[in-house]
Coordinates of C-alpha atoms and ligand atoms in Angstrom, one line a residue:
M1 CA 106.3 122.7 130.1
T2 CA 103.8 122.2 132.2
S3 CA 104.3 121.1 135.9
N4 CA 102.6 118.1 136.1
Q5 CA 104.5 116.8 133.3
K6 CA 105.8 113.3 134.1
D7 CA 108.4 112.7 131.5
S8 CA 109.7 114.9 128.7
L9 CA 112.3 113.3 126.0
D10 CA 113.5 115.2 123.1
A11 CA 111.1 112.3 120.3
V12 CA 108.3 110.2 120.8
V13 CA 108.0 107.5 118.0
V14 CA 104.7 106.1 117.2
G15 CA 105.6 102.2 115.9
A16 CA 108.3 99.7 116.4
G17 CA 108.3 98.5 112.5
F18 CA 110.9 99.5 110.0
A19 CA 110.7 102.6 110.5
G20 CA 110.4 103.1 114.4
L21 CA 113.3 101.0 114.8
Y22 CA 116.0 102.8 112.9
M23 CA 114.1 106.2 113.9
L24 CA 114.9 105.1 117.2
Y25 CA 118.7 104.3 116.3
R26 CA 119.4 107.5 114.7
L27 CA 117.8 109.2 117.4
R28 CA 119.9 107.8 119.8
E29 CA 123.1 107.8 117.6
A30 CA 122.7 111.8 117.3
G31 CA 122.0 111.9 121.2
F32 CA 118.3 112.8 121.4
T33 CA 116.5 110.9 124.2
T34 CA 113.4 109.0 122.2
R35 CA 111.2 106.2 123.0
V36 CA 109.1 104.3 121.4
Y37 CA 105.3 103.2 121.8
E38 CA 104.3 99.8 120.0
A39 CA 100.9 98.5 120.4
G40 CA 102.1 95.2 120.1
E41 CA 104.1 93.2 122.3
S42 CA 106.8 93.0 120.5
V43 CA 108.3 94.7 117.7
G44 CA 107.9 94.3 113.9
G45 CA 105.1 96.2 112.9
V46 CA 103.2 95.2 109.8
W47 CA 105.7 91.7 109.9
Y48 CA 104.4 91.2 113.8
W49 CA 100.7 91.7 113.2
N50 CA 100.4 89.7 109.6
R51 CA 100.9 86.5 110.6
Y52 CA 98.2 84.9 107.9
P53 CA 98.7 81.6 106.3
G54 CA 100.8 81.8 103.2
A55 CA 102.4 85.5 104.4
R56 CA 105.8 86.7 102.7
C57 CA 107.1 90.1 101.4
D58 CA 106.7 90.6 97.7
I59 CA 110.3 92.6 97.5
E60 CA 113.2 90.8 96.8
S61 CA 114.8 90.0 99.9
I62 CA 118.4 91.5 99.5
Y63 CA 116.7 94.7 99.0
Y64 CA 113.9 94.0 101.6
N65 CA 116.2 95.0 104.6
Y66 CA 118.1 97.9 105.8
T67 CA 121.8 99.3 104.5
F68 CA 122.7 101.8 107.2
S69 CA 124.9 99.2 108.8
K70 CA 127.2 97.2 106.3
E71 CA 127.7 95.2 109.6
L72 CA 124.0 94.3 109.6
Y73 CA 123.8 92.9 106.1
Q74 CA 126.8 91.0 106.6
E75 CA 125.5 89.4 109.6
W76 CA 121.8 88.5 108.8
T77 CA 121.5 85.9 105.6
W78 CA 118.5 85.4 103.8
T79 CA 116.9 82.5 103.2
S80 CA 114.7 82.5 100.1
K81 CA 114.2 85.3 97.3
Y82 CA 111.0 86.4 99.0
P83 CA 111.2 85.8 102.7
E84 CA 108.2 84.5 104.5
Q85 CA 106.7 86.6 107.5
P86 CA 108.7 84.4 110.2
E87 CA 111.6 85.4 108.6
I88 CA 111.0 89.2 108.1
L89 CA 110.0 89.3 112.0
R90 CA 113.1 87.6 112.9
Y91 CA 115.7 90.0 111.1
L92 CA 113.6 92.8 112.5
N93 CA 114.4 91.3 116.4
F94 CA 117.4 90.6 115.5
V95 CA 117.6 94.7 114.4
A96 CA 116.1 95.3 117.9
D97 CA 118.6 93.2 119.6
K98 CA 121.8 93.8 117.9
F99 CA 121.2 97.5 118.5
H100 CA 120.0 97.0 121.9
L101 CA 117.0 98.9 120.9
R102 CA 114.0 97.5 123.3
Q103 CA 115.4 99.3 126.3
D104 CA 114.0 102.5 124.7
I105 CA 110.9 100.8 122.9
Q106 CA 107.7 101.1 126.0
F107 CA 105.6 98.1 124.6
N108 CA 101.6 96.9 125.0
T109 CA 100.8 100.6 124.6
R110 CA 99.0 102.3 122.2
I111 CA 99.1 106.0 121.4
T112 CA 95.7 107.7 121.0
A113 CA 96.3 111.2 120.7
A114 CA 98.9 113.8 120.8
H115 CA 98.3 117.3 121.3
Y116 CA 100.9 120.3 120.6
E117 CA 101.1 122.9 123.4
S118 CA 101.9 126.7 121.9
E119 CA 102.9 127.7 125.4
S120 CA 105.7 125.0 125.8
N121 CA 105.8 123.8 122.0
R122 CA 105.6 120.7 123.2
W123 CA 103.3 117.8 122.2
K124 CA 101.7 116.3 124.9
I125 CA 101.1 112.2 124.4
Y126 CA 98.5 110.3 125.3
M127 CA 98.8 106.6 125.8
N128 CA 95.8 104.2 126.0
D129 CA 96.5 103.5 130.0
D130 CA 95.9 106.7 130.5
E131 CA 99.5 107.8 131.0
T132 CA 100.8 111.2 128.9
V133 CA 104.4 112.0 128.1
Y134 CA 105.8 115.3 126.6
A135 CA 108.2 115.5 123.7
K136 CA 109.8 118.0 121.5
Y137 CA 109.2 115.9 118.5
F138 CA 106.2 113.6 117.3
I139 CA 107.2 110.8 115.0
T140 CA 104.8 108.9 113.4
G141 CA 106.3 105.2 112.0
I142 CA 103.3 103.4 111.4
G143 CA 102.7 102.5 107.8
C144 CA 100.6 103.2 105.5
L145 CA 98.5 99.8 106.1
S146 CA 98.1 99.7 109.6
A147 CA 94.2 100.7 110.0
T148 CA 92.5 97.1 109.1
N149 CA 89.7 97.6 106.9
I150 CA 86.5 94.6 108.3
P151 CA 83.6 95.4 106.2
H152 CA 80.4 96.2 108.3
F153 CA 78.5 93.4 107.0
K154 CA 75.3 92.7 109.1
G155 CA 75.0 90.0 111.2
L156 CA 78.2 89.7 112.0
D157 CA 77.9 89.2 115.5
S158 CA 75.4 86.5 115.2
F159 CA 78.2 84.6 113.2
E160 CA 78.7 81.1 115.4
G161 CA 82.3 80.3 113.7
E162 CA 85.2 81.9 114.1
W163 CA 86.7 84.5 112.2
Y164 CA 89.7 86.7 111.5
H165 CA 91.2 89.7 109.4
T166 CA 94.6 88.7 108.2
G167 CA 96.3 91.8 108.9
R168 CA 95.4 90.8 112.9
W169 CA 96.1 87.5 112.4
P170 CA 96.0 85.2 116.1
H171 CA 99.8 84.5 117.4
E172 CA 98.4 80.6 117.5
K173 CA 98.3 78.0 114.4
V174 CA 94.6 78.7 112.9
D175 CA 93.5 75.4 112.3
F176 CA 91.4 74.7 109.1
K177 CA 91.6 70.6 109.1
G178 CA 88.4 69.2 108.0
K179 CA 86.9 72.9 108.6
K180 CA 84.4 74.8 106.0
V181 CA 86.3 78.0 105.2
G182 CA 85.4 81.4 103.5
I183 CA 88.0 83.9 102.9
I184 CA 86.3 87.2 101.3
G185 CA 89.0 89.8 99.4
T186 CA 91.9 88.8 97.0
G187 CA 94.3 91.3 97.0
S188 CA 97.9 90.7 98.0
S189 CA 96.6 88.7 101.2
G190 CA 94.1 87.3 99.8
V191 CA 96.3 85.4 96.8
Q192 CA 98.8 84.6 99.1
A193 CA 96.2 82.9 101.8
I194 CA 94.0 80.9 99.5
P195 CA 96.3 78.5 97.7
V196 CA 97.8 77.5 101.6
I197 CA 94.0 77.7 103.4
A198 CA 92.7 75.6 100.7
K199 CA 95.6 72.4 100.7
E200 CA 94.5 72.0 104.5
A201 CA 90.9 73.1 104.3
E202 CA 87.7 70.5 104.0
H203 CA 86.5 73.2 101.7
L204 CA 87.5 76.7 101.1
T205 CA 85.1 79.5 99.5
V206 CA 86.5 82.8 97.6
F207 CA 84.5 85.7 97.7
Q208 CA 85.8 87.4 95.2
R209 CA 84.4 91.2 94.0
T210 CA 87.4 92.2 91.9
P211 CA 89.5 89.5 89.7
Q212 CA 92.8 90.3 90.1
Y213 CA 96.0 90.1 87.6
T214 CA 98.6 88.2 89.4
V215 CA 102.1 86.8 87.8
P216 CA 104.2 84.0 89.8
A217 CA 106.6 85.1 92.0
R218 CA 108.4 81.8 91.7
N219 CA 110.4 82.0 95.0
H220 CA 112.9 79.5 95.6
L221 CA 115.9 79.3 97.9
Y222 CA 118.8 81.1 97.8
D223 CA 122.0 79.5 96.9
P224 CA 124.4 80.6 99.5
E225 CA 127.0 81.9 96.1
Y226 CA 124.3 84.4 95.3
I227 CA 124.4 85.4 98.8
K228 CA 127.7 85.8 99.4
R229 CA 128.2 87.5 96.4
S230 CA 125.3 90.0 97.6
K231 CA 126.9 90.5 101.0
E232 CA 130.1 91.5 98.7
N233 CA 128.2 93.7 96.5
F234 CA 126.6 95.8 99.3
E235 CA 127.8 98.8 98.3
M236 CA 126.5 98.5 94.7
I237 CA 123.2 97.3 96.5
R238 CA 123.2 100.5 98.9
K239 CA 123.6 102.5 95.8
Q240 CA 121.1 101.0 93.8
M241 CA 118.1 101.1 96.8
R242 CA 119.0 104.4 97.4
E243 CA 119.4 105.6 93.8
S244 CA 116.6 104.2 91.7
T245 CA 113.5 105.1 91.1
S246 CA 111.9 102.4 92.9
G247 CA 114.0 102.0 95.5
N248 CA 114.3 98.3 94.4
G249 CA 116.7 96.0 92.5
F250 CA 114.8 95.9 89.6
I251 CA 114.8 98.3 86.3
S252 CA 112.5 98.6 84.1
R253 CA 113.3 98.6 80.3
D254 CA 113.7 101.7 78.6
R255 CA 111.2 100.9 76.1
S256 CA 107.5 101.5 75.3
A257 CA 105.8 98.4 75.0
L258 CA 104.2 99.8 71.6
D259 CA 107.5 99.9 70.3
D260 CA 107.4 95.7 69.8
S261 CA 105.7 94.0 67.6
Q262 CA 102.7 91.7 69.0
E263 CA 105.0 88.7 68.5
Q264 CA 107.9 90.6 70.4
R265 CA 105.9 91.6 73.2
Y266 CA 104.6 87.7 73.8
Q267 CA 108.2 86.9 73.9
V268 CA 108.9 89.6 76.2
Y269 CA 106.1 89.2 78.3
E270 CA 106.5 85.2 78.5
N271 CA 110.4 85.8 80.0
A272 CA 109.3 87.6 82.5
W273 CA 106.5 85.5 83.3
N274 CA 108.9 82.7 83.3
E275 CA 111.6 84.6 85.5
G276 CA 108.8 85.5 88.0
G277 CA 108.4 88.3 90.2
Y278 CA 108.6 91.7 89.6
A279 CA 110.3 91.3 86.5
F280 CA 106.4 91.6 84.8
T281 CA 106.2 95.2 85.5
S282 CA 109.6 96.4 84.4
T283 CA 108.9 95.2 80.9
Y284 CA 108.4 98.3 79.1
K285 CA 108.1 101.9 80.6
D286 CA 104.8 102.9 80.0
L287 CA 102.6 100.1 81.1
F288 CA 101.7 102.2 84.0
V289 CA 101.0 105.8 81.9
N290 CA 100.0 104.4 78.5
E291 CA 96.6 102.4 78.1
E292 CA 97.5 101.0 74.8
A293 CA 100.6 99.5 76.6
N294 CA 99.0 98.6 79.3
K295 CA 96.0 96.8 77.4
T296 CA 98.9 94.6 76.2
A297 CA 100.0 93.2 79.4
A298 CA 96.6 92.8 80.6
E299 CA 95.6 90.7 78.1
F300 CA 99.0 88.6 78.2
I301 CA 97.7 88.3 81.8
R302 CA 94.4 87.1 80.7
T303 CA 95.2 84.2 78.3
K304 CA 97.8 82.9 81.0
I305 CA 94.4 82.4 83.3
K306 CA 92.4 81.4 80.7
E307 CA 95.3 78.2 79.8
I308 CA 95.8 77.6 83.7
V309 CA 92.2 77.4 85.1
C310 CA 90.5 74.4 83.5
D311 CA 86.9 75.1 83.9
P312 CA 86.3 77.9 81.5
K313 CA 83.2 79.2 83.4
V314 CA 85.7 79.6 86.5
A315 CA 88.6 81.5 84.0
E316 CA 85.7 83.6 83.1
K317 CA 85.2 84.7 86.3
L318 CA 88.7 85.7 87.2
L319 CA 89.5 87.4 84.6
P320 CA 90.4 90.9 85.4
N321 CA 89.5 94.0 83.2
Y322 CA 91.1 97.0 84.7
Y323 CA 94.1 98.7 84.4
Y324 CA 96.7 96.3 85.0
G325 CA 99.4 97.4 88.2
T326 CA 96.8 100.4 88.9
K327 CA 96.0 98.0 91.8
R328 CA 99.4 96.9 93.6
P329 CA 100.5 93.9 91.4
I330 CA 100.5 90.9 93.1
L331 CA 103.2 87.5 93.3
D332 CA 101.7 84.4 93.5
T333 CA 102.3 80.9 94.3
N334 CA 99.4 78.8 92.7
Y335 CA 97.3 81.4 92.6
Y336 CA 95.0 80.6 89.5
E337 CA 96.1 76.8 89.9
T338 CA 94.5 76.7 93.5
F339 CA 90.8 77.2 91.4
N340 CA 91.2 73.4 90.0
R341 CA 91.3 72.0 92.8
K342 CA 87.9 70.4 94.2
N343 CA 87.6 71.5 97.6
V344 CA 88.1 75.3 96.0
T345 CA 84.6 77.4 95.2
L346 CA 85.0 80.5 93.0
I347 CA 82.0 83.1 94.0
D348 CA 81.8 86.6 92.7
V349 CA 80.1 88.7 94.8
K350 CA 80.4 91.9 92.3
N351 CA 77.0 90.4 90.6
A352 CA 75.3 89.0 93.5
P353 CA 77.0 91.2 96.5
I354 CA 77.4 89.7 100.2
E355 CA 73.7 90.2 102.4
K356 CA 74.8 89.2 105.4
L357 CA 76.5 87.4 108.2
T358 CA 74.4 84.3 109.3
P359 CA 74.8 82.2 112.7
K360 CA 76.1 79.2 110.1
G361 CA 77.6 81.2 107.6
L362 CA 77.6 84.0 104.5
R363 CA 74.5 84.9 102.5
T364 CA 74.9 86.7 99.2
A365 CA 72.0 88.2 97.1
D366 CA 71.1 84.7 95.3
A367 CA 72.5 82.0 97.8
E368 CA 73.2 81.2 101.8
Y369 CA 77.3 79.7 102.1
E370 CA 78.0 76.8 105.6
L371 CA 81.4 78.1 106.9
D372 CA 82.9 77.1 110.0
I373 CA 85.7 79.9 109.6
L374 CA 85.7 82.9 107.6
V375 CA 88.4 85.2 106.4
F376 CA 88.7 88.9 105.7
A377 CA 91.1 89.6 103.0
T378 CA 89.7 92.6 103.1
G379 CA 92.5 95.1 103.5
Y380 CA 93.3 98.7 105.0
D381 CA 91.9 101.9 105.5
G382 CA 95.1 103.2 103.6
M383 CA 97.5 106.2 103.8
T384 CA 95.6 108.6 106.2
G385 CA 93.7 106.2 108.2
P386 CA 96.6 105.1 110.8
L387 CA 97.0 108.6 111.2
F388 CA 93.3 109.3 111.8
N389 CA 93.6 106.6 114.5
I390 CA 95.1 109.2 116.3
D391 CA 93.7 112.0 117.3
I392 CA 96.7 114.4 116.6
R393 CA 95.6 118.2 117.1
G394 CA 98.3 120.9 116.1
K395 CA 98.4 124.5 116.8
N396 CA 95.1 125.8 118.4
G397 CA 94.1 122.6 119.1
V398 CA 93.2 121.9 115.3
K399 CA 92.6 118.1 114.7
L400 CA 94.7 116.9 111.9
K401 CA 91.4 114.9 110.6
E402 CA 89.9 118.5 110.0
K403 CA 92.7 120.2 108.3
W404 CA 92.6 117.4 106.0
E405 CA 88.8 117.4 105.5
D406 CA 88.5 113.5 106.4
G407 CA 91.1 113.3 103.6
S408 CA 89.4 115.1 100.8
K409 CA 91.8 117.7 101.5
V410 CA 95.3 116.3 102.4
R411 CA 98.0 118.7 101.9
T412 CA 101.7 117.8 103.3
Y413 CA 105.2 118.9 102.3
L414 CA 107.0 116.0 100.8
G415 CA 104.8 113.5 102.8
L416 CA 106.6 114.5 105.2
S417 CA 104.8 117.3 107.3
T418 CA 101.8 119.6 107.3
A419 CA 101.4 123.0 108.2
G420 CA 99.7 124.3 111.7
F421 CA 101.5 121.2 113.1
P422 CA 105.0 122.3 114.6
N423 CA 108.0 119.5 114.9
F424 CA 105.8 116.6 113.9
F425 CA 107.2 114.2 111.4
T426 CA 105.3 111.4 109.3
I427 CA 107.4 108.5 108.4
T428 CA 105.9 107.8 104.9
G429 CA 103.3 109.6 104.7
P430 CA 101.3 110.6 102.8
E431 CA 102.0 112.1 99.4
S432 CA 105.4 110.9 100.1
P433 CA 106.5 108.0 97.8
S434 CA 105.8 105.3 100.7
V435 CA 104.2 102.3 99.2
L436 CA 105.4 102.6 95.5
V437 CA 108.7 102.0 96.2
N438 CA 110.8 99.3 98.6
M439 CA 109.4 100.4 101.7
P440 CA 112.7 100.0 104.0
A441 CA 114.1 102.3 101.1
A442 CA 111.5 104.8 101.1
I443 CA 112.3 104.4 105.4
E444 CA 115.7 105.1 105.6
Q445 CA 115.3 108.2 103.1
H446 CA 113.0 109.5 105.7
V447 CA 114.6 108.6 108.8
E448 CA 117.8 110.1 107.7
W449 CA 116.2 113.1 106.4
I450 CA 114.1 113.7 110.2
A451 CA 116.9 112.8 112.3
D452 CA 119.4 115.1 110.4
C453 CA 116.4 117.9 110.2
I454 CA 116.4 117.6 114.7
S455 CA 120.5 117.9 114.6
Y456 CA 120.4 120.6 112.3
L457 CA 117.8 122.7 114.9
Q458 CA 119.4 121.4 117.6
E459 CA 122.8 123.1 115.9
N460 CA 121.0 126.4 115.5
N461 CA 119.3 126.6 118.1
V462 CA 116.2 126.4 116.7
E463 CA 112.9 125.6 118.7
T464 CA 109.9 124.6 116.1
I465 CA 110.2 124.1 112.4
E466 CA 106.9 124.2 110.5
A467 CA 105.7 123.6 106.9
T468 CA 104.3 126.7 105.3
I469 CA 100.8 126.7 103.8
E470 CA 102.4 128.5 100.6
A471 CA 105.2 125.0 100.4
E472 CA 102.2 122.6 100.9
Q473 CA 100.1 123.4 98.6
K474 CA 102.4 123.8 96.0
W475 CA 103.7 120.1 97.1
S476 CA 99.9 118.4 96.9
N477 CA 99.3 120.5 93.5
H478 CA 102.8 118.4 92.2
C479 CA 101.9 115.5 93.7
R480 CA 98.5 115.5 92.1
E481 CA 99.6 116.9 88.8
V482 CA 102.1 113.4 88.6
A483 CA 99.3 111.0 89.1
E484 CA 96.9 113.0 87.3
M485 CA 99.8 111.4 84.4
T486 CA 99.3 107.8 85.5
L487 CA 97.1 105.6 84.8
Y488 CA 96.8 104.4 88.7
V489 CA 94.3 107.4 89.2
K490 CA 91.4 105.4 87.0
T491 CA 91.1 102.7 89.0
D492 CA 88.9 102.0 92.4
S493 CA 91.7 100.6 95.4
W494 CA 93.0 101.3 98.5
Y495 CA 95.9 103.7 96.7
T496 CA 92.5 105.8 95.8
G497 CA 90.8 105.4 98.9
A498 CA 87.7 103.9 97.1
N499 CA 88.0 100.8 99.0
I500 CA 86.9 102.0 101.7
V501 CA 82.8 103.5 102.0
G502 CA 82.3 106.9 102.8
K503 CA 86.3 107.8 102.1
P504 CA 86.8 110.9 100.2
R505 CA 88.7 109.8 96.6
S506 CA 92.5 110.5 96.4
F507 CA 95.9 109.6 95.4
L508 CA 98.6 109.9 98.4
I509 CA 101.3 108.8 96.8
Y510 CA 103.9 110.5 95.0
L511 CA 105.3 109.3 91.9
G512 CA 107.8 111.2 90.3
G513 CA 110.2 108.5 91.1
F514 CA 112.0 107.9 94.9
D515 CA 115.6 109.1 93.4
V516 CA 113.9 112.6 91.8
Y517 CA 112.5 112.7 95.2
R518 CA 115.5 112.2 97.4
K519 CA 117.1 115.1 95.5
I520 CA 114.2 117.1 96.3
C521 CA 113.9 116.5 99.7
D522 CA 118.1 117.1 99.9
E523 CA 117.7 120.4 98.3
V524 CA 115.5 121.2 100.9
A525 CA 117.6 120.4 103.3
S526 CA 120.8 121.8 101.8
N527 CA 118.8 125.6 101.3
G528 CA 118.5 125.4 104.9
Y529 CA 114.9 123.7 105.1
N530 CA 113.1 126.1 102.8
G531 CA 109.6 125.6 102.3
F532 CA 109.5 124.9 106.2
H533 CA 109.0 128.1 108.9
L534 CA 112.1 128.1 111.4
S535 CA 111.5 129.5 114.8
Ligands
N01_601 O1 94.5 94.3 100.2 P1 93.9 95.1 99.2 P2 95.1 93.5 100.7 N1 82.9 92.8 100.1 O2 93.0 96.3 99.3 C1 87.8 92.9 98.8 C2 100.2 94.9 100.8 N2 100.3 93.8 101.2 O3 95.8 93.2 102.6 O4 88.7 94.9 94.8 C3 84.1 91.9 99.0 O5 94.5 94.9 98.1 C4 88.4 93.7 97.7 O6 87.6 93.6 96.2 P3 87.9 95.4 95.8 C5 99.9 95.4 99.5 O7 101.0 96.7 99.0 C6 102.0 93.4 100.5 O8 95.1 92.3 99.9 O9 87.9 96.1 96.6 N3 85.3 92.3 99.1 C7 89.9 93.3 97.6 O10 90.2 91.9 96.6 C8 98.6 95.4 98.9 O11 98.6 96.0 98.0 C9 101.7 91.8 100.8 O12 86.4 95.0 94.9 C10 85.7 92.8 99.6 C11 89.7 92.8 99.1 O13 88.9 92.6 100.0 C12 98.0 96.3 101.0 O14 99.4 95.4 102.0 C13 101.0 91.2 100.9 C14 84.7 93.8 100.6 C15 91.2 93.8 99.8 O15 92.5 93.6 98.8 C16 96.8 95.6 100.9 O16 96.1 93.9 100.9 C17 99.7 91.4 101.8 C18 83.1 94.2 100.4 N4 82.7 94.9 101.2 C19 99.6 92.7 101.7 N5 85.7 94.8 100.9 C20 103.0 91.8 100.4 O17 104.1 91.5 100.7 C21 87.1 94.8 100.4 N6 87.0 93.5 99.7 C22 103.2 90.1 99.2

């Protein structure tokens, strides 16, 4: 280690969201000196930054939490099926306080770079305030959706109104009352924000590029009896989260959509629509792999849109035509209904694209819209974006961004590690199941694997662990082969990187199932970390 080293730790973790908090807990429990660095002024990760109106989770709350502590599960009580952002943030603050995590978190600090120094086998980590710290292990818990995408529209600087991105929402309330508001984007964030903003704004103009499939969430307050039972059934819920394909409470029916008659299928979809939530995606096992099966679900939702939206011309503009579910399936509360309001206008910016922002509003190819406030619900540079925002350099100064050729050649072993970058772990990194699994479940699995791995290295006097080139090549190929068997790769989405101008297209999520993935990771560990070079 170098003499000017100010501080030396066993591990540095980036981010104090679900991933970083648990990583800190596990490593500290195992006796490793660990510090988390967090850009925000408090804990929460995406739930700290995403404070836009209507922000809530789309996974049922009794599953959208940690299961590592039975006591924690008993102590915390969720109020509704799909909790709003403030409640999730309260939960994460509760966790941080219960386990005294804040004392090892440095807030208001952004990690800008991490360089591996081969002479000392240490990572030198740089912060935005010019401080540096050394650590043996460098671990990112920065999520897959933390690098905001604000499209480079001409004239943004000239716009005299207020503008916000959903993922960097101010802490104070934004007042829409009496205002002409515009919103660009109709993904999960836009679909949640639109009905809420519409209720308050004088007028809301929705700039839609791609119409979306969304099904009703049918959120409701929890019955105390249900909560009591979920606490009693903690072990079962935990097992279900850890051993299921999706890390979640729902299990797809083992039946093809094509095995049912049209009438039967309609009834199955209708029941799921009425039940709400992800009951719809679980109706048939082949919705995301079989084009014909997929079309039946897509057509059902298109029919619903035509029934709900009163003006046939508006309904027509809202009809999606990509494969259902190949952009993240969305749950909504009165989304399509909102287009029946008199103060809401839907503008199709696929046919008449946004040209620029002007001092008074937004101009498309065929009209100008006066706006006081503009909301960017334009999403994220997913998967690689957060990692590339940090200047990560491995052995011989090789940059991660260069090794992965700006994202066109991402290669990881198990989505956890990459050759040439020893002692570096990515929690829910590219090529892990991550965003297509219930995130807290995916995070717990990664954190536990990493913590166990580091303990193993310590117990066996191993200084460094590094994925081999062969192992990562094999894993990356496997990920791609599995993805190619699905319909996901056929759609432009943030899953495929197609949402970012100039970003190479690649599908960086492991789709073989969370249960299968866990077994693979466990086997690697129990075989003495095969596929890794230990020295
Ligand atoms: O982002 P998105 P998001 N001109 O990328 C449009 C998670 N999440 O923040 O589809 C015009 O899905 C873009 O149009 P198109 C969840 O995993 C979860 O909504 O590319 N439009 C699209 O409509 C989710 O999938 C929760 O043609 C432009 C929208 O902006 C992920 O985060 C809540 C444009 C972006 O949609 C991202 O969701 C929120 C342009 N230049 C988020 N650029 C829950 O738990 C982009 N768009 C419920």
